[in-house]
XYZ file of C-alpha atoms in Angstrom:
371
model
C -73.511 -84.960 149.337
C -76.925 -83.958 151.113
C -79.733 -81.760 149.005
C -78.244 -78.653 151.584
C -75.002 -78.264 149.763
C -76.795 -77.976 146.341
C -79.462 -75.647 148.400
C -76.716 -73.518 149.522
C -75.462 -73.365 145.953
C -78.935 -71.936 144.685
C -78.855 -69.269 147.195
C -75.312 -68.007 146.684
C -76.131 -67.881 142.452
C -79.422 -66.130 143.782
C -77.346 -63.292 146.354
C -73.875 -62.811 144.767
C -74.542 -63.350 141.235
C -72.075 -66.668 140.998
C -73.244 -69.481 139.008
C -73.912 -72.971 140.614
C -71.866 -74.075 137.572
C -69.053 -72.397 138.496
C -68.809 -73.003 142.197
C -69.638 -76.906 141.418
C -66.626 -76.877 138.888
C -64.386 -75.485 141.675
C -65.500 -78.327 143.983
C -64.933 -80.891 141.472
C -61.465 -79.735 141.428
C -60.668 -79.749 144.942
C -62.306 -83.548 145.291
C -60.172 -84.786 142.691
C -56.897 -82.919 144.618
C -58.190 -84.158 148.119
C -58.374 -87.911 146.121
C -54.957 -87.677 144.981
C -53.883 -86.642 148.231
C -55.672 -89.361 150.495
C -55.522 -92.232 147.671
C -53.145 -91.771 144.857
C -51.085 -89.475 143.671
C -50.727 -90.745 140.504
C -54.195 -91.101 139.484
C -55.893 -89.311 136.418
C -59.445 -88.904 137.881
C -62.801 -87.335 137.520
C -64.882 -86.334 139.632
C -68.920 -86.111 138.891
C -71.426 -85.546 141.679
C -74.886 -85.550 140.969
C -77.921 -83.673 142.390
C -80.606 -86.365 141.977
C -79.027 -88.922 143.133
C -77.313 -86.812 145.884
C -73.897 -88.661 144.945
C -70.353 -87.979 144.131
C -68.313 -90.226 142.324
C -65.101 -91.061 141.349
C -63.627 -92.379 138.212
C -60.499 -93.174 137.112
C -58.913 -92.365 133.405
C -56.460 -94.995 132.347
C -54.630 -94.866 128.698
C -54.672 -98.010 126.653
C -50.773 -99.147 126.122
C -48.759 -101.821 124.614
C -46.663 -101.673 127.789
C -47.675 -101.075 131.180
C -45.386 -98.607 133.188
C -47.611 -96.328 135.089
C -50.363 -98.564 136.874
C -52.315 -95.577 137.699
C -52.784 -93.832 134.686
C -52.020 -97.462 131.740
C -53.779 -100.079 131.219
C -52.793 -102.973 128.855
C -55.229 -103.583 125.666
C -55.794 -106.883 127.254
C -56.993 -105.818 130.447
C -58.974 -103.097 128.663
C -60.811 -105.239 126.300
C -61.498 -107.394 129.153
C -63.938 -104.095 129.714
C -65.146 -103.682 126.753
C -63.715 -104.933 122.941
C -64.324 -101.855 121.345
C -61.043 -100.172 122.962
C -57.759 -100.156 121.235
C -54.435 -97.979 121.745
C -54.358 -94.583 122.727
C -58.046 -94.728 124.044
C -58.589 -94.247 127.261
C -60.798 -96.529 129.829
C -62.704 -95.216 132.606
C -63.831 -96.901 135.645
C -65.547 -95.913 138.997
C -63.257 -95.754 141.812
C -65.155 -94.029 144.369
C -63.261 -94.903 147.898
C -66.402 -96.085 150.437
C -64.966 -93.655 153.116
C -65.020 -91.022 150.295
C -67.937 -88.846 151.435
C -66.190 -87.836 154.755
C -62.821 -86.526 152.965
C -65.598 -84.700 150.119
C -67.651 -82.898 152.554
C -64.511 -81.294 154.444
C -63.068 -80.244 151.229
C -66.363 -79.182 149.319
C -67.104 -77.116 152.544
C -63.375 -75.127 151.887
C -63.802 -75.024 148.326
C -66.760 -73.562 148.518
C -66.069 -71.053 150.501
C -62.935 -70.311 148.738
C -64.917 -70.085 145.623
C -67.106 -67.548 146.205
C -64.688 -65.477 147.579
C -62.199 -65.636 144.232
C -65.730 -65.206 142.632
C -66.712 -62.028 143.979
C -63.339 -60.448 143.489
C -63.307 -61.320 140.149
C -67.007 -60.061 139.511
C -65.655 -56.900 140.981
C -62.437 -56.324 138.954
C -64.575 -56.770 136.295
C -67.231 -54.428 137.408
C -64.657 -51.977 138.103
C -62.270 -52.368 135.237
C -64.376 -51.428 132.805
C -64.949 -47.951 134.522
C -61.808 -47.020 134.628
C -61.623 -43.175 134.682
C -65.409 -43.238 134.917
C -67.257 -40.376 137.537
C -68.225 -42.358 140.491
C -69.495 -40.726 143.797
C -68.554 -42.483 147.254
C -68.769 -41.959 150.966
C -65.657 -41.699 152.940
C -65.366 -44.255 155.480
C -62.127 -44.595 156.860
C -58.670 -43.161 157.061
C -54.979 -43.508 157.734
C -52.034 -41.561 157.426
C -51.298 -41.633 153.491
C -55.418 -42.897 152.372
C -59.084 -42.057 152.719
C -60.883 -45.874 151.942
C -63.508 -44.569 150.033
C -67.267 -47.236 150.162
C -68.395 -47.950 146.657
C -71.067 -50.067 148.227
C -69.685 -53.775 147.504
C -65.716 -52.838 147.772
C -63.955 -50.250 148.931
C -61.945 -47.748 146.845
C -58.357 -45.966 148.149
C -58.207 -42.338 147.780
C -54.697 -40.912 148.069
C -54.026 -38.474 150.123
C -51.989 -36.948 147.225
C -54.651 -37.577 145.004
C -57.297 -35.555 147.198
C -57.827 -31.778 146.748
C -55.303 -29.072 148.837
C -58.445 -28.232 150.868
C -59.904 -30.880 151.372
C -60.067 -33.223 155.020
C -61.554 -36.403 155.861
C -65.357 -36.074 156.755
C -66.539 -39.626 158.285
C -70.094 -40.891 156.089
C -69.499 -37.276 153.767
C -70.181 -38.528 150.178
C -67.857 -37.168 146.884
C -67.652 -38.000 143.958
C -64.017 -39.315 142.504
C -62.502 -40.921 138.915
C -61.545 -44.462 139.221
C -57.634 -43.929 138.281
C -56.890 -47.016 138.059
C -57.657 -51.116 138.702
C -55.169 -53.319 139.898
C -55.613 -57.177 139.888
C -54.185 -58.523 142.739
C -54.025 -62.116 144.632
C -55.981 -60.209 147.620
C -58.030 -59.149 145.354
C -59.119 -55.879 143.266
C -57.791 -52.886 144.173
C -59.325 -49.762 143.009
C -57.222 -46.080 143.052
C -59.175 -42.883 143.014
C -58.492 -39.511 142.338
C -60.105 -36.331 143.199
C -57.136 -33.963 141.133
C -56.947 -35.853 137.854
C -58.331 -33.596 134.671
C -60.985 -35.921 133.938
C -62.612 -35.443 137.520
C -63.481 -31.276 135.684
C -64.647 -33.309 132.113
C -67.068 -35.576 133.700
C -68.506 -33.672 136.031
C -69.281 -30.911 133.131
C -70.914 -34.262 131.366
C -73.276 -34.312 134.523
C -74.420 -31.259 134.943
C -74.539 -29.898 130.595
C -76.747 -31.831 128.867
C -75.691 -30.329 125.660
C -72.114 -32.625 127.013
C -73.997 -35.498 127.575
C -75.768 -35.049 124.371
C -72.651 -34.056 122.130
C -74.117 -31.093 120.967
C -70.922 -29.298 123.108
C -67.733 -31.405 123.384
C -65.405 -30.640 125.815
C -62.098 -30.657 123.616
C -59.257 -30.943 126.286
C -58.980 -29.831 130.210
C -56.012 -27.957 131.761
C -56.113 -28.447 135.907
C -54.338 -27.101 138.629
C -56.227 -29.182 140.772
C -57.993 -26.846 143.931
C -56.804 -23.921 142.413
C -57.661 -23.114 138.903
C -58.955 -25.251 135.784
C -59.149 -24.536 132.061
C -61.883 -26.287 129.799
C -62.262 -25.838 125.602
C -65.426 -26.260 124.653
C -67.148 -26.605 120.959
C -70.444 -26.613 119.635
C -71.284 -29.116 117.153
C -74.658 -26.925 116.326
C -74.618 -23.464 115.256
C -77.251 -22.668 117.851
C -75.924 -23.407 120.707
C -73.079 -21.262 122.734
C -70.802 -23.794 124.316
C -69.961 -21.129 126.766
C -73.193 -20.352 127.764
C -74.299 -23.997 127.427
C -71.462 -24.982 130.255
C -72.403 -21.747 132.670
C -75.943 -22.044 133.090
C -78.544 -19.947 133.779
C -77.205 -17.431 136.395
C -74.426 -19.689 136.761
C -76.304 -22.187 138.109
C -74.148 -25.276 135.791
C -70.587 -23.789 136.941
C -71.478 -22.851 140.680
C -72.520 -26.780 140.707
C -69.164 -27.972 139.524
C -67.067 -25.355 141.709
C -69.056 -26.165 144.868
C -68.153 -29.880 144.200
C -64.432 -28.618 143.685
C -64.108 -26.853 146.921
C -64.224 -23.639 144.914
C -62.072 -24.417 142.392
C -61.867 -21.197 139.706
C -63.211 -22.600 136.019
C -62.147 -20.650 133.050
C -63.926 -22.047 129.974
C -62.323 -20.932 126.492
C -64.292 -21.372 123.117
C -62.130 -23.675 120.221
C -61.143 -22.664 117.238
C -59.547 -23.996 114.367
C -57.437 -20.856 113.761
C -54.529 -21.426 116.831
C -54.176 -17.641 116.835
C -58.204 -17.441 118.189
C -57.621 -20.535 120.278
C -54.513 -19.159 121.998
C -56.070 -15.936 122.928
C -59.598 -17.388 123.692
C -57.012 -20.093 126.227
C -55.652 -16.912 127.634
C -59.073 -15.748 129.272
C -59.452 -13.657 131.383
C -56.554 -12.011 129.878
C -57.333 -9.647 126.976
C -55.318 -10.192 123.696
C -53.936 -8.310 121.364
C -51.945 -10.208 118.905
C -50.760 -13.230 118.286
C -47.862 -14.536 116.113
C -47.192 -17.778 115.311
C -43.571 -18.030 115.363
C -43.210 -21.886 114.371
C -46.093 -24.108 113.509
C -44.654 -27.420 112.952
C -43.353 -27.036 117.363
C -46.169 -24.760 117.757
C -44.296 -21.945 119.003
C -46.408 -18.680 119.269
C -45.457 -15.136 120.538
C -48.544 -13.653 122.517
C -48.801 -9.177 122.430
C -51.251 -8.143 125.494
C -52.026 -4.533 126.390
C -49.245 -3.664 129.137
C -51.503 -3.764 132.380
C -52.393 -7.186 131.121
C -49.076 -9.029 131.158
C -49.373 -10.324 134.902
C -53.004 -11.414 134.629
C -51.622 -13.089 131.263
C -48.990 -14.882 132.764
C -50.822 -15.484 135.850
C -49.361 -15.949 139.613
C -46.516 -18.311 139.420
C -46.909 -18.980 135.186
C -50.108 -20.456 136.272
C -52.098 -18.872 133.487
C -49.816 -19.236 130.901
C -48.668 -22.869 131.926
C -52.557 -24.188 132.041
C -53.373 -22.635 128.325
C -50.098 -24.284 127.048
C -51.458 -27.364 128.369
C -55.027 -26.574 126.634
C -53.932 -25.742 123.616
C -50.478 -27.636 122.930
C -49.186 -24.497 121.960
C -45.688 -22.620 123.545
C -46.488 -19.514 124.412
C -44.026 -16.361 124.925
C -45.913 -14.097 126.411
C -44.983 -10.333 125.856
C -46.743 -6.900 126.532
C -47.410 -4.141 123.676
C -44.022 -2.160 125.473
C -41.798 -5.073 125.889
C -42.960 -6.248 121.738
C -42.176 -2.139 120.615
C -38.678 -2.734 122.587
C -37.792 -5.667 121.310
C -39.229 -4.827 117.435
C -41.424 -7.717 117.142
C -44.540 -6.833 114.596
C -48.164 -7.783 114.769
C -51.316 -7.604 113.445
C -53.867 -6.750 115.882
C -56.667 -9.695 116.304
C -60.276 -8.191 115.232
C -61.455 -5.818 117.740
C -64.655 -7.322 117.515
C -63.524 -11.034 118.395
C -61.476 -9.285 121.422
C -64.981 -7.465 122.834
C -66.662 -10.647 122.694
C -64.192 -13.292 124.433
C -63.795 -10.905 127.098
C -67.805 -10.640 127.741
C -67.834 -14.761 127.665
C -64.765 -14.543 129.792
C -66.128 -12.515 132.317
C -68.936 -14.980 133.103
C -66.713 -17.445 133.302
C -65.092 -15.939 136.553
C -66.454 -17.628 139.866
């Protein structure tokens, strides 16, 4: 083996990150296959090369036995002390059995191996690169497409965007950069294979952990994200210090946080509800923009509420096709029956009005919220 091969070796640990150790361990392996192959199947062999001496040798692991029934892999304690008298039974004796043609057959295989190597190597420095970002924020340029995926560069690999997982509105722009959530990592025998999304829930959180540093921080913490992905989403927000407004926090001065995010979302609408630990607050802060005027809690082990708005409010409560009251379900884990103040008088259902005060100000924070 020439000083080039172990050259070769430096520069590969040097450009891809892949030990020398490692590739030279995969080599060793396919030398001791390509022995068996040319010389003896049998054999139990090691293979050792060695830089200095720019050699590769063979050697050949035989097991000391009473009785001699695989030549290739026994040897007889008479033969072995023959070697050396300190063996005895069960040890094992190893001799040099380098063929002389050997270096040929080595340098054809070393070459594949090799090669081989560093391929399996990068994949697996990938898929473990990429694993552990799993629903991480990562932004991308769009490279290619075909009829169900956008192949999204991540600079050494190549993510797969769904169509399905891309927004309603949105088309394949050649070299146009977005930004996506790693969905998911599969491990496969071509190698990684990494699934993007541009509608999952977490695509809203983490970009609000970009753009708020009170997120990043965790002076605000987003609590949970409702999404109807390119149409409307629903964020609930709490401030871990008294001085800070999480609403105002995630908007931005004149909007500038929000307009950010919705820009990125192809105009997505943002709603952004304050949390409380009282779920008749939380419910009516999750039903922004819609004002509030009671809510009951009908069953609080299934969280089953009954919602009272004022009448003109009942379709901007329920929103167009449920939407509104579907994404604060989701926010909030609570049913919700959604009634207006004629339909509760009908149907006798009593309330206790929520404090006027706590009604004026969710509809101001609301109100900004509105893109």
């Amino acid at each position: 083996m020439s000083k080039e091969f172990f050259r070769v070796l430096e520069e590969i640990e040097k450009e891809k990150g892949i030990p020398k150790d490692y590739i030279l361990e995969a080599v060793e392996q396919a030398l001791m296959s390509a022995y068996k192959k040319n010389y003896d199947r049998q054999a139990d062999v090691r293979v050792e090369m060695r830089e200095k001496s720019n050699k590769i040798l063979v050697f050949g692991r035989k097991q000391v036995v009473e009785e001699v029934t695989n030549p290739s892999r026994e040897i007889s304690l008479v033969d072995a002390k023959a070697i050396n008298k300190k063996y005895t039974f069960d040890d094992y004796v190893e001799e040099e059995v380098t063929p002389k043609d050997f270096g040929r057959i080595a340098a054809q295989s070393a070459k594949q191996r090799v090669i081989q190597a560093v391929v399996e190597a990068e994949r697996n420095i990938i898929y473990e690169e990429y694993i552990d970002r799993e629903l991480d924020l990562i932004t991308g340029i769009m490279n290619r497409s075909d009829k169900r995926n956008v192949y999204i560069s991540l600079g050494k690999t190549e993510g797969i965007l769904p169509m399905k997982e891309m927004l309603p509105q949105e088309k394949f722009i050649p070299n146009e950069r977005i930004k996506v959530i790693i969905s998911k990592v599969d491990k496969t025998t071509k190698g990684p294979v990494i699934y993007l999304s541009r509608i999952h829930p977490l695509v809203v959180k983490r970009l609000f952990e970009r753009e708020v540093p009170e997120i990043y921080d965790g002076i605000v913490e987003v609590k949970a994200v409702a999404r109807d992905a390119g149409d409307r989403s629903k964020i609930l927000v709490e401030s871990h210090d008294e001085n800070v407004d999480p609403i105002g926090a995630c908007i931005g001065t004149n909007k500038s946080r929000i307009n950010l995010i919705i820009d990125e979302l192809q105009g997505e609408n943002i709603d952004i509800a304050a949390f409380d630990q009282d779920p008749r607050t939380l419910i009516a802060n999750a039903l922004s923009p819609a004002s509030v005027v009671a809510v009951n809690i009908k069953d609080e082990n299934n969280k089953q509420s009954v919602v009272i708005v004022p009448d003109h409010q009942l379709s901007l409560a329920i929103g167009k096709r449920g939407q509104n009251a579907k994404l604060a379900h989701q926010l909030t884990g609570w049913k919700i029956d959604i009634k207006s103040e004629m339909q509760a008088k009908e149907l006798g259902i009593n309330y206790k009005p929520l404090n006027a005060e706590l009604q004026k100000g969710q509809q101001v924070e609301t109100d900004e919220t509105l893109s």
